[in-house]
Coordinates of C-alpha atoms (C1' of nucleotides) in Angstrom, one line a residue:
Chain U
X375 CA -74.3 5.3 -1.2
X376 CA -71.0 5.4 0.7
X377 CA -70.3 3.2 3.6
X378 CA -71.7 3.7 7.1
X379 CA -69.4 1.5 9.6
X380 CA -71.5 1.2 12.8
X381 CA -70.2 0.0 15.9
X382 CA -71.4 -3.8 16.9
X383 CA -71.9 -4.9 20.6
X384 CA -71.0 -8.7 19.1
X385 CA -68.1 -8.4 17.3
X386 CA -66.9 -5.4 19.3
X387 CA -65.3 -3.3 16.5
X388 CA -66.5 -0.9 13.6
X389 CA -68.1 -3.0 10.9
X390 CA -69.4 -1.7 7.4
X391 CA -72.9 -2.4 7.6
X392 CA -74.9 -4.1 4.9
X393 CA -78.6 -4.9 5.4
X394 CA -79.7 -8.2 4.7
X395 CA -82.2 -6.9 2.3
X396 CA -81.7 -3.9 0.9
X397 CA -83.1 -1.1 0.9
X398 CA -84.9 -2.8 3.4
X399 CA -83.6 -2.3 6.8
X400 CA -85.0 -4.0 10.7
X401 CA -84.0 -2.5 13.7
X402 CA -85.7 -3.5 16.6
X403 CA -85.1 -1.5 20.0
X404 CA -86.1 -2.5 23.6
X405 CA -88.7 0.2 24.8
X406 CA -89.3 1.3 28.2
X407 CA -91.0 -1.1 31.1
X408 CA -94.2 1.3 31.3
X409 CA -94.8 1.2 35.4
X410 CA -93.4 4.9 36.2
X411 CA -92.2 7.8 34.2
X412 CA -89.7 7.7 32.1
X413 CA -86.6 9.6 33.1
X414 CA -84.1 11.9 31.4
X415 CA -81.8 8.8 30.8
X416 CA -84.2 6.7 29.1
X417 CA -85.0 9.4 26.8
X418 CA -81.5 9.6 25.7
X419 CA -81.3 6.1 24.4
X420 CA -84.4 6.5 22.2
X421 CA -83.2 10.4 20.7
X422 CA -80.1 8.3 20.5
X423 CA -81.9 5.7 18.0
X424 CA -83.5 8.0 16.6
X425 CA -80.9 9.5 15.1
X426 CA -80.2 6.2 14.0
X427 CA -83.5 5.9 12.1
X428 CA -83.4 9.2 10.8
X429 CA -80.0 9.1 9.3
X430 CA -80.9 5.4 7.8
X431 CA -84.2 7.3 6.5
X432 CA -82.2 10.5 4.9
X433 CA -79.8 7.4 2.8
X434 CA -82.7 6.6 1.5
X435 CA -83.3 3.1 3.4
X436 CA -86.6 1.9 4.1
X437 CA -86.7 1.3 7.5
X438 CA -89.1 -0.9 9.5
X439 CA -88.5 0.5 13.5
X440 CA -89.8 -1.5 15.7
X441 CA -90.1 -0.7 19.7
X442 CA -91.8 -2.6 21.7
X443 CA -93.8 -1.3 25.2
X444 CA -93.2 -3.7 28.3
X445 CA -96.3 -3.9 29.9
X446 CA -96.6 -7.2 32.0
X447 CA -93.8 -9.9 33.3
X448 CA -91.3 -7.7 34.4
X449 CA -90.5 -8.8 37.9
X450 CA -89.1 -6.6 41.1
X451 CA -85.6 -8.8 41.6
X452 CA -84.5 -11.5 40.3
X453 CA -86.6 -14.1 42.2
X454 CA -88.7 -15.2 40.2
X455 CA -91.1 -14.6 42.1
X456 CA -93.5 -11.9 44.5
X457 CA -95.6 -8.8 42.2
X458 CA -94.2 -7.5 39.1
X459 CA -93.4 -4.2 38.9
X460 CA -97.0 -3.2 37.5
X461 CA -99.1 -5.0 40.2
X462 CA -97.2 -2.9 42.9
X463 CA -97.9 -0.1 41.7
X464 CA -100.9 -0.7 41.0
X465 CA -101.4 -1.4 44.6
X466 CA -99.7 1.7 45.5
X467 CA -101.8 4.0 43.6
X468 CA -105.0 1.6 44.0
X469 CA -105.8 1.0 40.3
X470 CA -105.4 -1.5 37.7
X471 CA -102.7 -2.9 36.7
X472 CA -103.3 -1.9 33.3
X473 CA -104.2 1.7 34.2
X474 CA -100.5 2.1 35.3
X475 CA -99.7 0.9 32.1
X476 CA -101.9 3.2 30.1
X477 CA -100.8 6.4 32.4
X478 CA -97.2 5.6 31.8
X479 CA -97.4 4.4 28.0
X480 CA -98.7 8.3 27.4
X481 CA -96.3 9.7 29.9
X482 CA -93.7 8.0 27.7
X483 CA -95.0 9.5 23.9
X484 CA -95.8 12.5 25.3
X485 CA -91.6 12.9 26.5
X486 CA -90.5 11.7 23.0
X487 CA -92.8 13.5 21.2
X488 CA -91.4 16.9 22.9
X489 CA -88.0 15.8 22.1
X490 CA -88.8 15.5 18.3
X491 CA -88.2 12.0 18.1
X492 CA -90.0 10.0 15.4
X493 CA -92.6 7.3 16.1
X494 CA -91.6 3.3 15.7
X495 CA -93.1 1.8 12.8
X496 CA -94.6 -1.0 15.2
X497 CA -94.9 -0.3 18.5
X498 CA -96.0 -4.0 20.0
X499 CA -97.1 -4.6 23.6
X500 CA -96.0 -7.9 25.7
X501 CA -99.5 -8.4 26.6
X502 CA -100.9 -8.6 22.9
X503 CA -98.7 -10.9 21.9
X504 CA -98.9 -13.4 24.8
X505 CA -100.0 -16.2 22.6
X506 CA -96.7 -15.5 20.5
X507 CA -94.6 -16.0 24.0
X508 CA -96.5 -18.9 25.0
X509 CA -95.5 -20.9 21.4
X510 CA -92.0 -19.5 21.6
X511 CA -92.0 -21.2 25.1
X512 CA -93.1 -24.1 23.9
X513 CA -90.9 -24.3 21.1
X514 CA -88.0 -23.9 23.1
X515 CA -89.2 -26.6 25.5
X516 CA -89.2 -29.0 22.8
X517 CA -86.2 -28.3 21.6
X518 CA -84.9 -29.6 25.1
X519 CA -83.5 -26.2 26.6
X520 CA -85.9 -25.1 29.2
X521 CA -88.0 -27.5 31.5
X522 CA -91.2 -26.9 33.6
X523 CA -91.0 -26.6 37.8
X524 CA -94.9 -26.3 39.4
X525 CA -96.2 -24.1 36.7
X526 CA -93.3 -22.0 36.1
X527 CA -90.8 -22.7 32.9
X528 CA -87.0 -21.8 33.1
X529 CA -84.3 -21.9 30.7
X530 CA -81.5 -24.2 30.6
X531 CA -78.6 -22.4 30.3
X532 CA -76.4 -25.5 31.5
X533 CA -78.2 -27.4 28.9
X534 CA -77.4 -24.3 26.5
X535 CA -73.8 -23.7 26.9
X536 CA -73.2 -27.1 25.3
X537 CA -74.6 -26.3 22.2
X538 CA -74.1 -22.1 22.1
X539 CA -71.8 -19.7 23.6
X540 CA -74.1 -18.0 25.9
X541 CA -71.4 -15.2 26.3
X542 CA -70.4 -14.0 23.2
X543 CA -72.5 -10.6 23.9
X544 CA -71.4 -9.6 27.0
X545 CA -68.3 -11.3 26.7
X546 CA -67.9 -12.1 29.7
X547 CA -65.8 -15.3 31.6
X548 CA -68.6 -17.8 31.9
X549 CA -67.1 -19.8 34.3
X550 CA -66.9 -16.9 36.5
X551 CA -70.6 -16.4 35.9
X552 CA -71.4 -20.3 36.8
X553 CA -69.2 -20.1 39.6
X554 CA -70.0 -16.3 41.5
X555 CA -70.8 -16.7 44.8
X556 CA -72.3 -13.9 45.2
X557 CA -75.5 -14.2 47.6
X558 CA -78.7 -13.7 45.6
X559 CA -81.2 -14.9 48.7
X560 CA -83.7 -16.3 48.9
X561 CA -84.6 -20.2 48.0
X562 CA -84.9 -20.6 44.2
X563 CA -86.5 -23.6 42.6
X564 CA -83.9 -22.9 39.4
X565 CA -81.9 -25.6 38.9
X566 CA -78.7 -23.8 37.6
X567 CA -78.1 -20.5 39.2
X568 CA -78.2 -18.6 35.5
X569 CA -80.7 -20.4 34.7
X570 CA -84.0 -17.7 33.7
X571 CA -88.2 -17.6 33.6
X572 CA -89.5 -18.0 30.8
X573 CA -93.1 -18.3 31.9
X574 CA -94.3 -17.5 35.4
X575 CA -96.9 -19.4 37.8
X576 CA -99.2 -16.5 38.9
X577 CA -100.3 -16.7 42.5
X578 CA -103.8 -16.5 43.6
X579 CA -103.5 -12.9 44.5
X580 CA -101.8 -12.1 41.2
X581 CA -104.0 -9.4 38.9
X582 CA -102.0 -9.8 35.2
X583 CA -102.1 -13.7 34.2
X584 CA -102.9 -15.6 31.2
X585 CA -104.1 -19.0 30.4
X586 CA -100.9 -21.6 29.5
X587 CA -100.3 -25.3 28.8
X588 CA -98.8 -24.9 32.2
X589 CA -101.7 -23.0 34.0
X590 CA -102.4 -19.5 34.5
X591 CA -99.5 -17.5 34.8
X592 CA -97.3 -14.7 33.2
X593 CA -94.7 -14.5 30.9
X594 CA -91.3 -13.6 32.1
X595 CA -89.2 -10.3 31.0
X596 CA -87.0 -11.7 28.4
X597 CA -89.3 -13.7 25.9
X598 CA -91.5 -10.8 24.7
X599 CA -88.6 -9.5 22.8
X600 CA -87.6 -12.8 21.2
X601 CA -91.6 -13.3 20.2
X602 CA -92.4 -9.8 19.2
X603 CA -88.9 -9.1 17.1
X604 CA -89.6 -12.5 15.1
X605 CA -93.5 -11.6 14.7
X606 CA -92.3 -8.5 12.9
X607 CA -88.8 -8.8 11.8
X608 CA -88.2 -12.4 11.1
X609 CA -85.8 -14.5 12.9
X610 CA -83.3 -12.9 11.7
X611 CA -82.8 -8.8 11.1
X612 CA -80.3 -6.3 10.9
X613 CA -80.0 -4.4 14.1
X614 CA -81.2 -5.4 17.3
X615 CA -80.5 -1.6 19.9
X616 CA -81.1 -0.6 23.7
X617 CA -79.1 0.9 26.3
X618 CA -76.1 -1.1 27.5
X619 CA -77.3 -2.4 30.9
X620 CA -79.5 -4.7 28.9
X621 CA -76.7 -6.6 27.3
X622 CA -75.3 -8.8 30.3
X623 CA -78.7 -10.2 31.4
X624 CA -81.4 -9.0 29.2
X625 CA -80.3 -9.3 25.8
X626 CA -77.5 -12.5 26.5
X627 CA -80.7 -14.1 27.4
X628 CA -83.1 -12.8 24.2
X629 CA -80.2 -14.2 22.1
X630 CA -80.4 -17.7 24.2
X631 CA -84.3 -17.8 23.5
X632 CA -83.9 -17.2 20.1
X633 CA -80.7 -19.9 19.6
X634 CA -82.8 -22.1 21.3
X635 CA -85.8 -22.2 19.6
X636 CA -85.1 -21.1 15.9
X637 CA -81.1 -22.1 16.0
X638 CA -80.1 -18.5 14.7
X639 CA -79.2 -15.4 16.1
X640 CA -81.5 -12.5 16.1
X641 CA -79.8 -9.6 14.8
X642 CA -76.4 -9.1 13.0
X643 CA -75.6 -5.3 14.4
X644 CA -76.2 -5.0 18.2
X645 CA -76.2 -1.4 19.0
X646 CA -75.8 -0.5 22.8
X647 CA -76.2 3.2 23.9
X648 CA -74.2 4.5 26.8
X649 CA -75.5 6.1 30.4
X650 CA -76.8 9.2 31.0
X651 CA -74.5 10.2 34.4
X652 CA -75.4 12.9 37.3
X653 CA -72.2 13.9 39.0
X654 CA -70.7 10.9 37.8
X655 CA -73.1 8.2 38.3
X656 CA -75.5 6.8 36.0
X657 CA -79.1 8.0 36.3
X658 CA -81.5 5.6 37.5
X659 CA -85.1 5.2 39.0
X660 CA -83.3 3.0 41.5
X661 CA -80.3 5.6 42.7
X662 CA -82.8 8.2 42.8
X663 CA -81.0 10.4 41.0
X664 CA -82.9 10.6 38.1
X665 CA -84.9 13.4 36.2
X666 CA -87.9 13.9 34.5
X667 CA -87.8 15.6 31.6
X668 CA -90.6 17.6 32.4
X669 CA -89.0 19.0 35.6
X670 CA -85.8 19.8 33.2
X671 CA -87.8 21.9 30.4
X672 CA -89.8 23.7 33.5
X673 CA -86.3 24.3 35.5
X674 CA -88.4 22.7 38.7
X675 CA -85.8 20.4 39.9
X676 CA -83.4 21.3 43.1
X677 CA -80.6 20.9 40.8
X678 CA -81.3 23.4 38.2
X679 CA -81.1 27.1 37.8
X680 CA -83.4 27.5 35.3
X681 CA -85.3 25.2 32.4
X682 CA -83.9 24.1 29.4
X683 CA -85.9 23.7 26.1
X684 CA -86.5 19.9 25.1
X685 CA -84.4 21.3 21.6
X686 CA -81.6 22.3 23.7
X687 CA -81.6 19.2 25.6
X688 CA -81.5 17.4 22.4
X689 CA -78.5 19.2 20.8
X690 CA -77.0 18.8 24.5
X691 CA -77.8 14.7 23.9
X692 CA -76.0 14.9 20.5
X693 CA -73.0 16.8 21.5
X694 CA -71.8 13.6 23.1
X695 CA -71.2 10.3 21.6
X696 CA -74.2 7.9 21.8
X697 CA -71.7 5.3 23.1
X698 CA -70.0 7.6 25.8
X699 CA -71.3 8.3 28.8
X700 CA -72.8 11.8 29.3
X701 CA -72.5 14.0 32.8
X702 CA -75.6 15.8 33.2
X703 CA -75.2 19.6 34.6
X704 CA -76.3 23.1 34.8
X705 CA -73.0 24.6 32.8
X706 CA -72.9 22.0 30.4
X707 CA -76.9 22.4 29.0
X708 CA -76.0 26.2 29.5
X709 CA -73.4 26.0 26.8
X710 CA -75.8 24.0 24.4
X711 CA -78.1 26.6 25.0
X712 CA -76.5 29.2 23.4
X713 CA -74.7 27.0 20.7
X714 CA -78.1 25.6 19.4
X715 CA -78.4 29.3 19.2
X716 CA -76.0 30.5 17.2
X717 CA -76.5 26.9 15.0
X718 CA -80.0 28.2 14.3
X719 CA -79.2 31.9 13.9
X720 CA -76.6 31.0 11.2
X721 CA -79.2 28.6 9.5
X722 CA -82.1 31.9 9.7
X723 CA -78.7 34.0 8.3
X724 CA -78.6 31.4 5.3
X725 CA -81.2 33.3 3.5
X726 CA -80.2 36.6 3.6
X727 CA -76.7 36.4 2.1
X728 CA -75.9 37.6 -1.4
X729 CA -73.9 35.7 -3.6
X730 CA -70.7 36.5 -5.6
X731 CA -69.1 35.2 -8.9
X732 CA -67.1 32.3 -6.4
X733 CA -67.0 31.1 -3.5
X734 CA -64.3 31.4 -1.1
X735 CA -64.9 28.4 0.9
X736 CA -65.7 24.7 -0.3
X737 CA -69.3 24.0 0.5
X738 CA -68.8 20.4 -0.9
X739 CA -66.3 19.8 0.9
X740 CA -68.2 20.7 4.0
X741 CA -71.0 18.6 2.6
X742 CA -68.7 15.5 2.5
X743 CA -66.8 15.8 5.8
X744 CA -70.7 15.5 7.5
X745 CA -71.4 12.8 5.4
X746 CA -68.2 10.9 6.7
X747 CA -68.8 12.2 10.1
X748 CA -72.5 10.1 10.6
X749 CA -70.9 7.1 8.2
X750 CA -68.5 6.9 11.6
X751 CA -70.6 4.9 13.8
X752 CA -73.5 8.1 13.8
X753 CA -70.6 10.4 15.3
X754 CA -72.9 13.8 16.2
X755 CA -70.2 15.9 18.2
X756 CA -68.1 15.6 15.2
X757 CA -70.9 16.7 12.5
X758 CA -71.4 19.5 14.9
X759 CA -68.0 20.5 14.7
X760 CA -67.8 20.6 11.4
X761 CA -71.8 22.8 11.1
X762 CA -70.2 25.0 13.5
X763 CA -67.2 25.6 11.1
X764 CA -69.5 26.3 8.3
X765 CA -71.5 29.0 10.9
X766 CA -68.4 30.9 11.4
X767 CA -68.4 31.2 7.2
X768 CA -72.0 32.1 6.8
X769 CA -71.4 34.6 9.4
X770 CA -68.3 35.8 7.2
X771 CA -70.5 36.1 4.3
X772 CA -72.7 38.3 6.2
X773 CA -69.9 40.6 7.0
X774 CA -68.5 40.8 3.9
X775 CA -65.6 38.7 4.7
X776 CA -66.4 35.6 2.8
X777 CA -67.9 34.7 -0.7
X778 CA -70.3 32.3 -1.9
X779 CA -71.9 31.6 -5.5
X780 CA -75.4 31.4 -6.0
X781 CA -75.1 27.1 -6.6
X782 CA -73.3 27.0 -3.5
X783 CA -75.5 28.9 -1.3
X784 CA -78.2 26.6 -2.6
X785 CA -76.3 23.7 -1.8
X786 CA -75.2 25.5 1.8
X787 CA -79.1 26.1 2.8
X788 CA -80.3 21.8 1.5
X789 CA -76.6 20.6 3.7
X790 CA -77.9 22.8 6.6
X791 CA -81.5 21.9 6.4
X792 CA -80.8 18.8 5.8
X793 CA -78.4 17.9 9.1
X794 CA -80.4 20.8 11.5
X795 CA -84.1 19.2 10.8
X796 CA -83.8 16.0 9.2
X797 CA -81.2 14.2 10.4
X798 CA -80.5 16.1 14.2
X799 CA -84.1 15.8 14.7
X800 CA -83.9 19.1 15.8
X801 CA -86.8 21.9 15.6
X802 CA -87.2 26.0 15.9
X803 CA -88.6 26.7 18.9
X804 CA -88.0 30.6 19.8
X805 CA -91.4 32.2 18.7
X806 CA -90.7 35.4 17.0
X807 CA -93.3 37.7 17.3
X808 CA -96.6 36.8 15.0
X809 CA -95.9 38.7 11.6
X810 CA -99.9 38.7 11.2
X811 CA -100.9 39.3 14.7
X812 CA -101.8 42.5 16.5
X813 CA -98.8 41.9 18.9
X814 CA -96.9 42.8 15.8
X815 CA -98.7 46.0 14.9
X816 CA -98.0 46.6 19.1
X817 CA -94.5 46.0 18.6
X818 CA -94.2 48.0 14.9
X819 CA -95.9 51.3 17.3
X820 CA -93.1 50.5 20.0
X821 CA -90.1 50.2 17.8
X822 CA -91.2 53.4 15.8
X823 CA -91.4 55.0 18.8
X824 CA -87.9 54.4 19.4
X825 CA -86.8 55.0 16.1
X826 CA -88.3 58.5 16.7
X827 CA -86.2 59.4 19.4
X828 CA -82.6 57.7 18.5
X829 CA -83.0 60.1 14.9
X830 CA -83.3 62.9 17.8
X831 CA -80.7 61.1 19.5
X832 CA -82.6 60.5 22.8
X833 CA -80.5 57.6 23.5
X834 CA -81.6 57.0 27.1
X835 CA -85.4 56.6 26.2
X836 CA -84.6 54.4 23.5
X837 CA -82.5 52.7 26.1
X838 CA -85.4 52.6 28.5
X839 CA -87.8 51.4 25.7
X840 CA -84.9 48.6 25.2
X841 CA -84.5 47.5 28.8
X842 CA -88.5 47.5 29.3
X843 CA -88.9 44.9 26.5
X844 CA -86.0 42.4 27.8
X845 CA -87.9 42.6 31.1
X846 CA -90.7 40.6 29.3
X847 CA -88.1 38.6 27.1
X848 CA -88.2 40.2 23.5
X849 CA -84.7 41.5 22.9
X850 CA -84.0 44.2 20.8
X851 CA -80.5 43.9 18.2
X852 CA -79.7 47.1 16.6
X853 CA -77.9 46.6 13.1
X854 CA -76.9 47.9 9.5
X855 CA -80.5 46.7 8.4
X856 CA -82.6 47.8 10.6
X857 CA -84.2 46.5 14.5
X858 CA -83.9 42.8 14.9
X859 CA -86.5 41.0 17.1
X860 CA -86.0 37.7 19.6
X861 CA -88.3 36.9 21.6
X862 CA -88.2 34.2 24.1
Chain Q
rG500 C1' -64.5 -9.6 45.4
rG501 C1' -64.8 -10.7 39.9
rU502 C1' -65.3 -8.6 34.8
rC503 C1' -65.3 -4.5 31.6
rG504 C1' -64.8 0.8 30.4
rG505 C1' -62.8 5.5 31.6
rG506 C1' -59.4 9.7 33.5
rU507 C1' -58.3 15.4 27.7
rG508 C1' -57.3 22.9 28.6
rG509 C1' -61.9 27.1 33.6
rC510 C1' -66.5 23.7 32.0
rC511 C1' -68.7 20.2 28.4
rG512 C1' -66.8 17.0 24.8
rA513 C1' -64.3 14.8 20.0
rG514 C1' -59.8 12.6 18.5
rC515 C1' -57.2 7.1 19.7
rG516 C1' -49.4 6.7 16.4
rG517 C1' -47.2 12.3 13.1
rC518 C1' -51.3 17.1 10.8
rU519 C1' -52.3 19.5 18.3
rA520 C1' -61.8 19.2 16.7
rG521 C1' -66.0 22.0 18.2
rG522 C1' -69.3 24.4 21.8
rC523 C1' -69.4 27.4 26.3
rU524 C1' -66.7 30.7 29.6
rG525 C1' -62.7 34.6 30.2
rA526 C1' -59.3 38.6 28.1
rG527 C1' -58.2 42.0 24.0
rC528 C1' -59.5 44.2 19.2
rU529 C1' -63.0 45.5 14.9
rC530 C1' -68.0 47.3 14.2
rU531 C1' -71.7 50.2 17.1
rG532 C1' -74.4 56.5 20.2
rC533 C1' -74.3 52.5 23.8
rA534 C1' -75.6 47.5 24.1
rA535 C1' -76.3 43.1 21.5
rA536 C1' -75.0 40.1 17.4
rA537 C1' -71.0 38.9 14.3
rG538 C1' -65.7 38.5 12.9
rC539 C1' -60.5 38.3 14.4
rU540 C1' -56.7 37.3 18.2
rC541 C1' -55.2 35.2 22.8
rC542 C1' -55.6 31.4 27.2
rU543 C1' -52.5 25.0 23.8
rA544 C1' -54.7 20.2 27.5
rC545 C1' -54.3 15.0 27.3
rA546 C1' -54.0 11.4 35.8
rG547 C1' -48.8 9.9 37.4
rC548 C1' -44.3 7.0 36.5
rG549 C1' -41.6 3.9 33.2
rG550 C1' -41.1 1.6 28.2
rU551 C1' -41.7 0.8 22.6
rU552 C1' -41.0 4.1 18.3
rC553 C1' -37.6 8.6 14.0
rA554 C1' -42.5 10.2 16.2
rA555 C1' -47.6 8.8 21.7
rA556 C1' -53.1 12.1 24.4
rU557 C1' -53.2 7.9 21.0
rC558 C1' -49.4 1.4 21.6
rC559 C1' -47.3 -1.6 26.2
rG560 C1' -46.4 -2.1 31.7
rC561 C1' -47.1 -0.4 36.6
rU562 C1' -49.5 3.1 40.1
rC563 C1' -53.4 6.3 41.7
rC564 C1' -58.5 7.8 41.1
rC565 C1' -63.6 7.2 38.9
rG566 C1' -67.7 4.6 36.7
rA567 C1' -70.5 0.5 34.8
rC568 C1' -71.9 -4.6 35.1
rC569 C1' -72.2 -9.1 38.1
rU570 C1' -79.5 -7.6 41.5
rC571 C1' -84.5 -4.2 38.5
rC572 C1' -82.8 -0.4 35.2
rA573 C1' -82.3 2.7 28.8

RNA sequence: GGUCGGGUGGCCGAGCGGCUAGGCUGAGCUCUGCAAAAGCUCCUACAGCGGUUCAAAUCCGCUCCCGACCUCCA
């Protein structure tokens, strides 16, 4: 196996990674906070580590993917206090709390399934493992690094820093941090102003809460991850993932949890996946800028001139790197429109070439520059660079222009199939008119039709036939071999 | 305000000391009844100003813009 070098968050360079345990590999990912649909954004992040987990998959790792659902704790602000995001909106939409959760979970699979992604291998939920949090809490209580106020238990991260470097994620100046003025609001029964909840003192009026040493109560946003990655990782795993605006609060403060109560760090890869940006600015629920995917595949939203397949957002996704940001527009998925097009064409073309005595073009050497491409940190744009050189051969071939063996056209179909479907994710969508079905014996009457009159050279009524079927999408191709069909 | 990351050809987007990706668009050519598809050719860019170096889009400094984080966010 050669080496993959992935990018870590921690050490902030390109390390060679080595899982504790091979062929074993952990990755655990933060999943969404299930109160509202998941947006365009979101969705890149997890095709993002998908990639990740196919590409581990198709090196022959055995990969345990873990994704958890956030379905209770996570509050609006950074109060401590008032609903969580569930309860209001719950309240909005007069149901349960727990109905919002169960709409949005489905919402959620139901985006990643049409983008092809594959399922975690656990997919835990904060509210099943609330016994798990409670423990951790108490653990880390013991250990002297969080302490109890009316109900409610925060972390100390005064009490922290002396032992641990709270910062070495984020990297960021912690005495800046411990000394920003900047006005949060409201009073705050914290005792240190970075100080975080661990567990939550429900109000009277509060519909999610559980029984605690501490009375009833929730837990807060931060420990599920630190309870749920242990439960089915171990203390310590190989690659701990989410988007990169969890790092300075979310996962500095899952690493603090975990130092304080076990005395190790969590993961040894931290993977952070960039923004998804509109015009510039990130996409988020908050700016109001965001997009649902289904308004994006059905070409509903102001923004849009038409939809865009979930495969051609996908390929759009991977034309980027997963740690750059990405600008969302109608010009850019255009052009991945018709690229995925011509990729898939050139993968159909694959079959029908005939081979030679050699090969006028190194397939291997194709093979290895993709190889080395993913082994860089999971670099897609350039692996699509390099399938699109190997399209303009195949298309060569075609012509004429080029040669291949039969050994290497083997090899040429497995590379493609490989990198197209296993490791891009990425699936044929274009439906070609049923081969069995009576809309093909339709379309065989039609096209001999106009074969009939282009032998009598009646060009404009094969013209006419021609325009009338792009009016309902199937376009017509006239070459050496015959009448090729797309329909769309 | 503080911290961090960016500014690449018409658009998107890689590269991050020498070899000047790739996709889309546009122009021309080949093929074709025409079109489409495909192939070939062309349009050669790195915000600005200094500096280091035999050599800089790539390193350093300054300036100007933009974004992210510091508040929930993937």
């Amino acid at each position: 196996m050669e080496p993959l070098f992935l990018y870590n968050t921690l050490s902030r360079k390109k390390e060679e990674f080595k899982p504790a345990h091979p062929p074993f590999v952990g990755m655990y990912v933060c999943g969404p906070t299930v109160y509202s649909n998941a947006h365009l954004g979101n969705a890149r992040t997890y095709v993002s580590f998908d990639i990740i987990n196919r590409y581990f998959l198709h090196i022959g790792y055995k990969v345990r993917y873990v994704r958890n659902i956030t379905d209770a704790g996570h509050l609006e602000g950074d109060q401590d206090e008032g609903d969580d995001k569930f309860a209001k909106k719950a309240k909005l939409e007069q149901v349960e709390p727990m109905e919002i959760v169960q709409k949005y979970t489905l919402d959620f699979h139901e985006i990643l399934r049409q983008f092809n992604t594959l399922p975690p291998n656990v997919e835990p939920t904060a509210t099943g493992h609330i016994i798990e949090q409670i423990e951790l809490c108490k653990q880390i209580i013991a250990n002297g690094f969080a302490y109890e106020i009316s109900g409610s238990i925060y972390f100390d991260v005064q009490k922290f820093i002396k032992d641990y470097n709270y910062t070495e994620l984020s990297n960021r100046n912690l005495d800046d941090l411990l000394t920003n003025t900047r006005d949060l609001g409201g009073q705050d029964e914290k005792r240190g102003r970075l100080d975080f909840a661990l567990w939550i003192k429900a109000k009277p009026e509060h519909l999610m809460h559980w029984p605690s040493p501490w009375g009833e109560g929730f837990p807060g946003w931060h420990i599920e991850c630190s309870a749920m990655s242990c439960k089915y990782l171990g203390k310590e795993f190989d690659i701990h993932g989410g988007g990169m605006d969890l790092i300075p609060t979310h996962h500095t403060n899952e690493i603090a949890q975990n130092l304080a109560s076990h005395h190790v760090q969590p993961a040894r890869y931290w993977i952070h996946t960039n923004m998804l940006t509109v015009n510039g600015q990130k996409m988020s629920k908050s700016l109001g800028n965001s997009f649902l995917p289904g308004e994006l595949f059905a070409g509903t939203h102001k923004l849009l001139d038409k939809g865009y397949s979930p495969m051609t957002v996908r390929f759009f996704m991977l034309q980027a790197h997963y740690r750059s940001t990405l600008d969302f527009s109608n010009q850019a998925l255009q052009a991945s429109e018709k690229g995925l097009e011509r990729l898939m064409n050139a993968f159909k073309v694959i079959d029908t070439l005939k081979t030679a005595g050699n090969s006028s073009f190194s397939v291997e050497d194709l093979r290895k520059k993709c190889y080395e491409a993913m082994n860089d940190d999971f670099n897609t744009p350039i692996l699509i660079a390099y399938l699109f050189d190997g399209v303009r051969f195949i298309n060569s071939v075609k012509d004429g222009k080029e040669t291949i063996t039969s050994a290497d056209l083997a090899a040429l179909k497995k590379l493609y199939s490989d990198f197209i479907f296993d490791i891009m994710g990425l699936k044929e969508e274009n439906n070609l008119p049923d081969a069995s079905g009576s809309d093909d014996k339709l379309m065989g009457a039609v096209l001999a039709i106009r074969r009939e009159v282009r032998a009598k050279k009646d060009f404009s009524t094969s013209d006419l036939i021609r325009d009338e079927l792009k009016k309902i999408n199937i376009v017509i191709r006239d070459t050496k071999d015959g009448v090729v069909l797309e329909k769309f």
